[in-house]
Short mmCIF file of C-alpha atoms in Angstrom, two decimals:
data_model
loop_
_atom_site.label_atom_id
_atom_site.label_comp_id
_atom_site.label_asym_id
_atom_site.label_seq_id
_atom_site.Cartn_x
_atom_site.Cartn_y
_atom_site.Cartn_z
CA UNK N 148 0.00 0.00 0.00
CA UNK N 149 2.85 2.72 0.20
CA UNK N 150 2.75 5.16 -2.25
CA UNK N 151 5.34 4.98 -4.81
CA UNK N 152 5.47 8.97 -5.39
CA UNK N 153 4.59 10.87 -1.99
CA UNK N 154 5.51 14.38 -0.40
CA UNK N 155 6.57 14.73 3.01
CA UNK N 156 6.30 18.30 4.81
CA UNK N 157 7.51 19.65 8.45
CA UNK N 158 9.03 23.14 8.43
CA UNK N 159 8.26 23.07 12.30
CA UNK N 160 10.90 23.88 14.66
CA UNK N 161 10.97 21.70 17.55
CA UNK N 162 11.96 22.72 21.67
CA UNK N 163 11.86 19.52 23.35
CA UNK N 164 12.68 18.08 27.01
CA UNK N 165 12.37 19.63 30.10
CA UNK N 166 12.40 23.33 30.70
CA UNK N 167 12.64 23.67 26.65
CA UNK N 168 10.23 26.39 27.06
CA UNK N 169 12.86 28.38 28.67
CA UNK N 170 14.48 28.20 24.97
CA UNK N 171 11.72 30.43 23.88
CA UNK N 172 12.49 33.90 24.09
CA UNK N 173 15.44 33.49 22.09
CA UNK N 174 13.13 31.89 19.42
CA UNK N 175 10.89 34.66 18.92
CA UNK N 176 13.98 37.50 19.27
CA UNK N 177 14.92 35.32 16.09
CA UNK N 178 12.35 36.06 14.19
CA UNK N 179 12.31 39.79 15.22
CA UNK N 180 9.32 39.21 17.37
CA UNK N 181 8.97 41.43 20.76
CA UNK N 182 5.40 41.74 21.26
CA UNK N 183 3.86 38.16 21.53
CA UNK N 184 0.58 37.98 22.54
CA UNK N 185 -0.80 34.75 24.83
CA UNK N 186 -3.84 32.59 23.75
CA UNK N 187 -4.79 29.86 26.56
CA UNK N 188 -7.85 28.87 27.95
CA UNK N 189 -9.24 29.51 31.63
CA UNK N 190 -8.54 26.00 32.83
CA UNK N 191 -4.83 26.31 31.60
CA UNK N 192 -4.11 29.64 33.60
CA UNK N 193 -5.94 28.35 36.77
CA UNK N 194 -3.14 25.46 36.73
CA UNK N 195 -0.65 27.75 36.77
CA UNK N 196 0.91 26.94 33.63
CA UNK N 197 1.73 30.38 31.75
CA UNK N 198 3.69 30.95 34.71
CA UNK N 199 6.16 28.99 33.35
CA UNK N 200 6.03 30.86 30.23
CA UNK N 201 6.23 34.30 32.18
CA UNK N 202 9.45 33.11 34.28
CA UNK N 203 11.21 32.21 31.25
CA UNK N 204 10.41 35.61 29.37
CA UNK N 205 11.37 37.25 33.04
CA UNK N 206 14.64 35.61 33.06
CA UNK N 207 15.34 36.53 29.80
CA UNK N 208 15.03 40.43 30.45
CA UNK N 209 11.72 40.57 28.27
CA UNK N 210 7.98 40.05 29.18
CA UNK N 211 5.07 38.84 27.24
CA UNK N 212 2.41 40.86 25.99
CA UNK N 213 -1.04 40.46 26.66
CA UNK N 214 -3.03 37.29 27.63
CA UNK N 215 -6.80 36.41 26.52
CA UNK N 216 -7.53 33.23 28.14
CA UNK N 217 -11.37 32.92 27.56
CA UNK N 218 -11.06 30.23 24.72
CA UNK N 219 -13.88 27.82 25.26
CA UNK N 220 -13.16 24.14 24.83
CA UNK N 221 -15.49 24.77 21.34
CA UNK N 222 -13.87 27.46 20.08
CA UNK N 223 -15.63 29.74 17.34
CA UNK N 224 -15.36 32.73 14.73
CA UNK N 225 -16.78 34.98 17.32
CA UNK N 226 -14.06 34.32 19.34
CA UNK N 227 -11.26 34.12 16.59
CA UNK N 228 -12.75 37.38 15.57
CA UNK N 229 -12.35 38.83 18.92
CA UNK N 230 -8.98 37.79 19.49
CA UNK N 231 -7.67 39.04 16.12
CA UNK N 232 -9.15 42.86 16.37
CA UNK N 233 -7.47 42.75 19.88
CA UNK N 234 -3.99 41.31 18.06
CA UNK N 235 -4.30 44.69 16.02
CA UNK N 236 -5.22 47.16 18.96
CA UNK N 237 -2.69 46.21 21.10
CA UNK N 238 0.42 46.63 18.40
CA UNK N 239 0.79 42.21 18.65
CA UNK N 240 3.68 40.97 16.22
CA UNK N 241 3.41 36.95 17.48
CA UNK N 242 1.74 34.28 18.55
CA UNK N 243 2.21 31.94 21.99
CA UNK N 244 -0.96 29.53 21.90
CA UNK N 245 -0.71 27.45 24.93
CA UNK N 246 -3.40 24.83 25.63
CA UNK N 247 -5.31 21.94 24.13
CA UNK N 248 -6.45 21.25 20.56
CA UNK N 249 -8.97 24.27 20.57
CA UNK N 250 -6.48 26.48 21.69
CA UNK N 251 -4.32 25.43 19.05
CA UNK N 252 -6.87 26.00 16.60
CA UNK N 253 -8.42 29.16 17.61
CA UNK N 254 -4.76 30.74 17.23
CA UNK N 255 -3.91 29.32 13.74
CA UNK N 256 -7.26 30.78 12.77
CA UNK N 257 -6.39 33.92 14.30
CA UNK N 258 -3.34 33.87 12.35
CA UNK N 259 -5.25 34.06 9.32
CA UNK N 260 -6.72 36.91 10.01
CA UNK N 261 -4.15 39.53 11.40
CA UNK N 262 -1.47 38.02 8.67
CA UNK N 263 -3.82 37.75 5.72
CA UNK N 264 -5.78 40.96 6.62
CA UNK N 265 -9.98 40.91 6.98
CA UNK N 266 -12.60 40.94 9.93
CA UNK N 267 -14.21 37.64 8.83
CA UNK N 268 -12.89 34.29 8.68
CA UNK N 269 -15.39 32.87 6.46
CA UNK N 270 -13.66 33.83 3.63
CA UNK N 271 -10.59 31.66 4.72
CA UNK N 272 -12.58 28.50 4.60
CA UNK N 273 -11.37 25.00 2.83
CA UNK N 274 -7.79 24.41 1.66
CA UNK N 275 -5.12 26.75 0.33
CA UNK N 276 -6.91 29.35 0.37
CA UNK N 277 -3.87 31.48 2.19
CA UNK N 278 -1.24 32.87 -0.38
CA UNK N 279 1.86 33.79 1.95
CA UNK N 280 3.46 32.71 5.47
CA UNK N 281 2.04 34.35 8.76
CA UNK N 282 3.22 35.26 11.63
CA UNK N 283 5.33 33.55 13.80
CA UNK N 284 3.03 31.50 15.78
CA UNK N 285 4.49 29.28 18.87
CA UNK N 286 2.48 26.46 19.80
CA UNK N 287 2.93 24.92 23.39
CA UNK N 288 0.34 21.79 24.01
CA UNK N 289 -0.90 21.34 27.35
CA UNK N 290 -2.06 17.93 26.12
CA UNK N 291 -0.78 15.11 24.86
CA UNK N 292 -2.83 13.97 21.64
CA UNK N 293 -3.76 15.76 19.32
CA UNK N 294 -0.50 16.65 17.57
CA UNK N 295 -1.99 20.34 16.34
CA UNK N 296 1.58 21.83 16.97
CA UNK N 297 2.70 20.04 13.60
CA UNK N 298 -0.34 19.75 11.29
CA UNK N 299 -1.47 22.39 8.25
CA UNK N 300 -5.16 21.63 9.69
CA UNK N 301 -7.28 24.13 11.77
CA UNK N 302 -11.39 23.14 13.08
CA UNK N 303 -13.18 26.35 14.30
CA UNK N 304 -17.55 26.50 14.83
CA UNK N 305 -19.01 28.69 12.13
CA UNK N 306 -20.83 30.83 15.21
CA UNK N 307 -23.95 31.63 13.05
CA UNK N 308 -24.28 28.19 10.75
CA UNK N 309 -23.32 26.52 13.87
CA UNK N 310 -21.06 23.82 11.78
CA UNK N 311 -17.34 23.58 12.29
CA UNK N 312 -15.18 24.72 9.51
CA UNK N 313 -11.82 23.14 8.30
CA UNK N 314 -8.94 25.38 7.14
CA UNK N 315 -5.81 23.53 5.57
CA UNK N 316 -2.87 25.24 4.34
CA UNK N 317 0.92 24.25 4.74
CA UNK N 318 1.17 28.49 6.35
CA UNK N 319 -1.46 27.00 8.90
CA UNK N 320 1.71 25.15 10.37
CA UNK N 321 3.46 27.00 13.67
CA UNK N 322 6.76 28.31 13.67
CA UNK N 323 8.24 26.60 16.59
CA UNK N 324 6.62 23.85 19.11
CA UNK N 325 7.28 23.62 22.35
CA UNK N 326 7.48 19.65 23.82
CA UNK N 327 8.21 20.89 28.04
CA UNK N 328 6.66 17.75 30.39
CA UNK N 329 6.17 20.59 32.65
CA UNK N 330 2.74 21.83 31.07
CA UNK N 331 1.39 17.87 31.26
CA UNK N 332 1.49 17.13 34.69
CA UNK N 333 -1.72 18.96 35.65
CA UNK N 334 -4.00 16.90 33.46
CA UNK N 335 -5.82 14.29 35.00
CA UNK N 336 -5.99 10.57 34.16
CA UNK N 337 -8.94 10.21 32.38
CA UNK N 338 -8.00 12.63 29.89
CA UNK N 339 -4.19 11.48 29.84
CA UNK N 340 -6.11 8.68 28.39
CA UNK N 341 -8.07 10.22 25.95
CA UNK N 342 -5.82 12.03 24.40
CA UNK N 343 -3.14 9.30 24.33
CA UNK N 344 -5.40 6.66 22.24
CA UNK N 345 -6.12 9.80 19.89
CA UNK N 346 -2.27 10.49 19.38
CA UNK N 347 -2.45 6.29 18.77
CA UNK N 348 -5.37 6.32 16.17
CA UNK N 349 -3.66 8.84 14.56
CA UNK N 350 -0.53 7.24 14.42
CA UNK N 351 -2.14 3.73 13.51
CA UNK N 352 -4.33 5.32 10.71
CA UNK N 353 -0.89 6.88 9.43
CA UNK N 354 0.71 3.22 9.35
CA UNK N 355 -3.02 1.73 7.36
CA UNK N 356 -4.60 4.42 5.49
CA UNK N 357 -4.30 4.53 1.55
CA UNK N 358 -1.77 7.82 2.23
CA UNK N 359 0.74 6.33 3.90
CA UNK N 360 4.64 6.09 2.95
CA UNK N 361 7.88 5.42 4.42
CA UNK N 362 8.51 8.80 6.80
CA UNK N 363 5.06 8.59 7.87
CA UNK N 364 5.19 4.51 9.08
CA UNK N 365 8.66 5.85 10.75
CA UNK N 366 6.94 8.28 13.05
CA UNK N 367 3.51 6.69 13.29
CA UNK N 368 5.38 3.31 14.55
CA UNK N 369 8.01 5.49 16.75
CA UNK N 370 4.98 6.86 18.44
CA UNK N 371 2.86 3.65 18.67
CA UNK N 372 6.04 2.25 20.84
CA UNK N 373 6.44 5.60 22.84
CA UNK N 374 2.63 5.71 23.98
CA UNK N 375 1.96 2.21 24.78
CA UNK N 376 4.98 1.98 26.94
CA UNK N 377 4.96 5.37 28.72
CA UNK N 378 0.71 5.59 29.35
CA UNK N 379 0.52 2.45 31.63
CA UNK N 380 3.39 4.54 33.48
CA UNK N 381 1.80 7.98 33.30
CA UNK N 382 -1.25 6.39 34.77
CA UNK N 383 0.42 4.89 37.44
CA UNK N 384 2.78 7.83 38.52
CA UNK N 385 1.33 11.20 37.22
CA UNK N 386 4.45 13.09 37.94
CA UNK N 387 6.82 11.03 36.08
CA UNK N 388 8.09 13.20 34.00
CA UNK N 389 10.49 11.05 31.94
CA UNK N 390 6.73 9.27 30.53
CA UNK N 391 5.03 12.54 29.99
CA UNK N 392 7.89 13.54 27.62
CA UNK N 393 7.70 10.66 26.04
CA UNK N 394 3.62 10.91 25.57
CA UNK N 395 4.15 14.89 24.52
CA UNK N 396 6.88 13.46 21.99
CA UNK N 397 4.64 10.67 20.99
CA UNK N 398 1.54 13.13 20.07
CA UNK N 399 3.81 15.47 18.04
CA UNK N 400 5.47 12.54 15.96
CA UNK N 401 1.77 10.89 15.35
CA UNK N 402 1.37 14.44 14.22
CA UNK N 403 3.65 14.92 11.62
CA UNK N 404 3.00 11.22 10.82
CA UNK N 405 -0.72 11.63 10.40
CA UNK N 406 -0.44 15.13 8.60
CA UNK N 407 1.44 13.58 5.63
CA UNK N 408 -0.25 10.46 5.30
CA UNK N 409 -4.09 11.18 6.56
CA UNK N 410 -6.70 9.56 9.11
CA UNK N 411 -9.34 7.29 7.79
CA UNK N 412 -12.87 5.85 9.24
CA UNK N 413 -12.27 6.19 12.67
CA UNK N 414 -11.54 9.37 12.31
CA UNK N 415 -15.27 10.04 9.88
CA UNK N 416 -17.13 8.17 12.31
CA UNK N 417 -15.62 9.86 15.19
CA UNK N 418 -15.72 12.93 14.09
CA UNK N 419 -19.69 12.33 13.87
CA UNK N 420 -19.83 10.51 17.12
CA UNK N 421 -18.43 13.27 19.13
CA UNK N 422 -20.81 15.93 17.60
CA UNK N 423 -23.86 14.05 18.08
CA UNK N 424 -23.20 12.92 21.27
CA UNK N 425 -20.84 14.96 23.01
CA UNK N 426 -18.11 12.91 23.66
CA UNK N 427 -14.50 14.14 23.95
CA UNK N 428 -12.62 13.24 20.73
CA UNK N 429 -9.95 10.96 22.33
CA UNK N 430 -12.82 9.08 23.83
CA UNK N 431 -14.32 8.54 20.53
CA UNK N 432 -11.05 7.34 18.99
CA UNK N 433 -10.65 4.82 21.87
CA UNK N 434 -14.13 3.59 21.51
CA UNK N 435 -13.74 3.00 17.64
CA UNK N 436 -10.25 2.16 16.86
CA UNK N 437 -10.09 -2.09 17.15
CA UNK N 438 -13.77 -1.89 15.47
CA UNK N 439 -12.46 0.15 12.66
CA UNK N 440 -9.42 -1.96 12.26
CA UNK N 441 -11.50 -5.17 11.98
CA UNK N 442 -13.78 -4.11 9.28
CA UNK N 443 -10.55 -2.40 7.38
CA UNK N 444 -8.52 -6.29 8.35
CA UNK N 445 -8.18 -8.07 5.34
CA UNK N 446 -6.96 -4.87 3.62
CA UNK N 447 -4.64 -4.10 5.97
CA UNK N 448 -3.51 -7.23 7.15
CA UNK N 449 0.16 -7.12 6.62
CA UNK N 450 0.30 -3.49 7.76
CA UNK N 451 -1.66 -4.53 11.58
CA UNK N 452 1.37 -7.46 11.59
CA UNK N 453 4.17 -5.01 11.37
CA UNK N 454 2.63 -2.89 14.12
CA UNK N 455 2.94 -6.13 16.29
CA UNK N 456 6.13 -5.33 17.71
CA UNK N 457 5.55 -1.45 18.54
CA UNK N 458 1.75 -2.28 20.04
CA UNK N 459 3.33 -5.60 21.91
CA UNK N 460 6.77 -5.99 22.45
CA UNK N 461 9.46 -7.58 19.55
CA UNK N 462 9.43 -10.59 22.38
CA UNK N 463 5.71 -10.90 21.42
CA UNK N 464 6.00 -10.18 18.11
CA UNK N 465 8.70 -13.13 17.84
CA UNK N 466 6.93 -15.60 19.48
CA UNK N 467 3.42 -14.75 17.54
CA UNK N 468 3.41 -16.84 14.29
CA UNK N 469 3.60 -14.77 11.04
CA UNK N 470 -0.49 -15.42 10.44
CA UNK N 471 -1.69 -14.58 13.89
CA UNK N 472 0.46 -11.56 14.07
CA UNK N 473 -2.68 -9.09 12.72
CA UNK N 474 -5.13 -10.27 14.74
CA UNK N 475 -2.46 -10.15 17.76
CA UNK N 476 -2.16 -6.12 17.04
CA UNK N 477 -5.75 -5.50 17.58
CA UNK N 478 -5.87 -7.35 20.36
CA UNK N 479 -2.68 -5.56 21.95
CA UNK N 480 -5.24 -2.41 21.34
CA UNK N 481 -7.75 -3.82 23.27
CA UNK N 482 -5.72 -5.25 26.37
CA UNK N 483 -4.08 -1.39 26.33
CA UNK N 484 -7.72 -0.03 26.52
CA UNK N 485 -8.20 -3.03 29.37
CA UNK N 486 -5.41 -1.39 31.26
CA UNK N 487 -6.81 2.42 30.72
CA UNK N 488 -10.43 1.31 31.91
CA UNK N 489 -8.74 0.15 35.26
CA UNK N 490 -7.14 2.79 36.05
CA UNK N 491 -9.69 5.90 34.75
CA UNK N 492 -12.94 4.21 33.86
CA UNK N 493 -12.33 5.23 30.12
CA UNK N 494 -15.29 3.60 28.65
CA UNK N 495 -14.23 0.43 25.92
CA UNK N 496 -18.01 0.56 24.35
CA UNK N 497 -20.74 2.48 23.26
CA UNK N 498 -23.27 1.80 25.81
CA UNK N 499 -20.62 1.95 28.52
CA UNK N 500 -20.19 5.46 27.65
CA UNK N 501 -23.66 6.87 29.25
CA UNK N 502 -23.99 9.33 26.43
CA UNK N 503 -24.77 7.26 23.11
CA UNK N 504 -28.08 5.89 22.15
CA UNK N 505 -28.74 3.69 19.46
CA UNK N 506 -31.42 5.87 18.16
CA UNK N 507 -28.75 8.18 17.00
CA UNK N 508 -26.49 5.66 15.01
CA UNK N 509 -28.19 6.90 11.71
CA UNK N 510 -27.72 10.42 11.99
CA UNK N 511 -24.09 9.53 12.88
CA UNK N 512 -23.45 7.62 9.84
CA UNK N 513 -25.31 10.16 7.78
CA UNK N 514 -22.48 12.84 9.03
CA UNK N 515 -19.83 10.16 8.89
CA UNK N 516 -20.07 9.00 4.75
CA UNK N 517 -19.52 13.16 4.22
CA UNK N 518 -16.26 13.12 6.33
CA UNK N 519 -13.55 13.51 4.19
CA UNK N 520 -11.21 11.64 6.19
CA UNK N 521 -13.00 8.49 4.88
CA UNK N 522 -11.36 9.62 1.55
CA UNK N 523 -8.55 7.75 2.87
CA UNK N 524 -9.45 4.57 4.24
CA UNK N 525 -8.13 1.64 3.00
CA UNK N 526 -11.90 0.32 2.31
CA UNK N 527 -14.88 1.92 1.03
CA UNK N 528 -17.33 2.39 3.89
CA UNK N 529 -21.71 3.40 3.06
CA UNK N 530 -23.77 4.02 5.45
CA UNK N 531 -25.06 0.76 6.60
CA UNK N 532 -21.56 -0.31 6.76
CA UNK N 533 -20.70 2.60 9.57
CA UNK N 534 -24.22 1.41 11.32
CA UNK N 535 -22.56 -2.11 11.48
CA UNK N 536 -19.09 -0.70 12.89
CA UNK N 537 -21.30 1.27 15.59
CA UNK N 538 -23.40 -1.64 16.25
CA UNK N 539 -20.12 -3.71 17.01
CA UNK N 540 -18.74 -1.12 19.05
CA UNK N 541 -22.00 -0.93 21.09
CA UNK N 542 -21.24 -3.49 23.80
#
């Protein structure tokens, strides 16, 4: 299945290990930047964590600019909007976006905007649509998953369609990331959890979807080995900060992996899943992933073997024979989403969730057959075929 012609892409500087944000100031003096302004969310700054981007700036002799930490989890044009006309009025030259996946997002789109010029960022919707590079935008990730430090992708709600909007452009992509265990310790198990197995669906879609090449398998698989190894830890000793590098490391690489080879049906069903019903995005991943890989199996087959090792253990892999090896990876996915459930409650079905009826299973497959990740999958997938996945997944 690897692609015999294939582009690879990641101009993003990386600041990893512990205290790398302390790196930082020197980054954006660099690029001639003096006047960065802060994007986080209220959560973020209640743990404390731009402190740790303030004391580096301090020790440096410099000091950040302003902070607007009221991005909701959902972020929106109203809110991109807001943030950009304040960019402008306060003289901003930069970007430090410090949080989750909608912070991420909410300050790529804002990039659009005070870089590409406009009050609206409706007109920036779909894919290369932006014509130069923006500003230098930092992006520090206060979780481990969803690898938006790396990737030329961007989800904001449309406030007045209420729909969520993709923007894809290579100038999407941040200037520098920041990889510092320091701004994972707060978060708590459950979503450690979550956002590992989304940083592993992304890195096991990488390895199986129709995209994939060479560079991509070598980070996707890198990854796969980092996260199953270092979440059992994480979950068992939150402060070990050896294993939260690792995770942080693991979500960028599944990143990079991901944005140059693509997601497939987990990602269109979940997608679907989480908008109908609410459910965080990780969870959705976890919930899918084996049930995806088993309708996708006898495509796939030789691609779930070679994962063996990473998702196992090379002993395991060895002492699997060569025809049992596929069906061992999905069950390695399964016994790692065992070990979650003990420790956080993670839910490993539908109906364990609490917040999925079966009454809803057609409206999510009606959203999920428009996703254009299923563009991608290694098999073609209709409606009733998304119904059956969900109906496998229920219990």
């Amino acid at each position: 299945m690897t692609a015999r012609y294939y582009e690879f892409y990641c101009p993003v500087k990386i600041l990893a290990g512990l205290k790398a944000l302390e790196h930082l100031p020197a980054e954006l003096a660099e690029r001639g930047c003096a006047a960065p302004m802060v994007l986080t969310d209220r959560g973020v700054r209640e743990a404390g964590l731009i402190k740790h981007v303030e004391i580096a700036f301090d020790e440096a002799g410099l000091s950040v600019g302003p902070v607007f930490d009221d991005i909701p989890s959902d972020s929106s044009t109203d809110v991109v909007e807001a943030i950009a006309r304040e960019f402008r009025e306060r003289n901003c030259d930069s970007l430090i976006a410090v949080g989750g996946g909608s912070v991420l997002d909410t300050a790529k789109a804002v990039n659009i905007l005070v870089s590409e010029g406009g009050e609206f960022l409706r007109a920036y919707v779909g894919a290369h649509k932006l014509t130069r590079p923006l500003k230098p935008l930092v992006a520090i990730a206060t979780t481990a998953g969803t690898g938006s430090e790396v990737t030329t992708v961007a989800v904001i709600k449309d406030t007045h369609k209420q729909k969520k909007d993709a923007f894809q452009s290579s100038h999407l992509m941040p200037a520098v990331a920041v990889i510092d265990p320091r701004m994972t310790l707060t978060v708590p198990p459950a979503i450690t959890a979550a956002t590992a197995m989304d940083a592993l669906t992304h890195s096991v879609e990488a390895y199986t979807c129709i995209a994939k090449n060479p560079l991509s398998d070598a980070y996707a698989s890198a990854a796969i080995r980092k996260i199953v190894t270092a979440l059992p830890q994480v979950l068992a000793e939150p402060g070990h900060t050896d294993a939260r590098l690792d995770l942080a490391e693991a979500a960028t690489m599944a990143g990079i992996a991901f944005s140059n080879s693509m997601v497939g049906l987990v990602h269109a069903i979940g997608h679907s899943l989480g908008a109908v019903c609410h459910l965080h995005h990780g969870t959705c991943m976890s919930l899918l992933l084996p049930y995806v890989l088993e309708y996708n199996f006898d495509v796939i087959r030789d691609d779930l073997a070679a994962l063996l090792p990473f998702l196992a253990g090379d002993d395991v892999a060895r002492a699997t024979p060569p025809e049992e090896r596929a069906q061992a990876a999905i069950a390695a996915i399964r016994k790692l989403r065992d070990v979650i459930f003990e420790a956080t409650q993670l839910p490993r079905s539908l109906s364990e969730s609490g917040k999925v009826e079966k009454s809803q299973f057609e409206k999510i497959a009606d959203l999920s057959v428009d996703d254009g990740a299923l563009m991608f999958n290694p098999v073609e997938a209709d409606r009733s075929d998304v119904i059956g996945i969900l109906e496998r997944a229920w219990s």
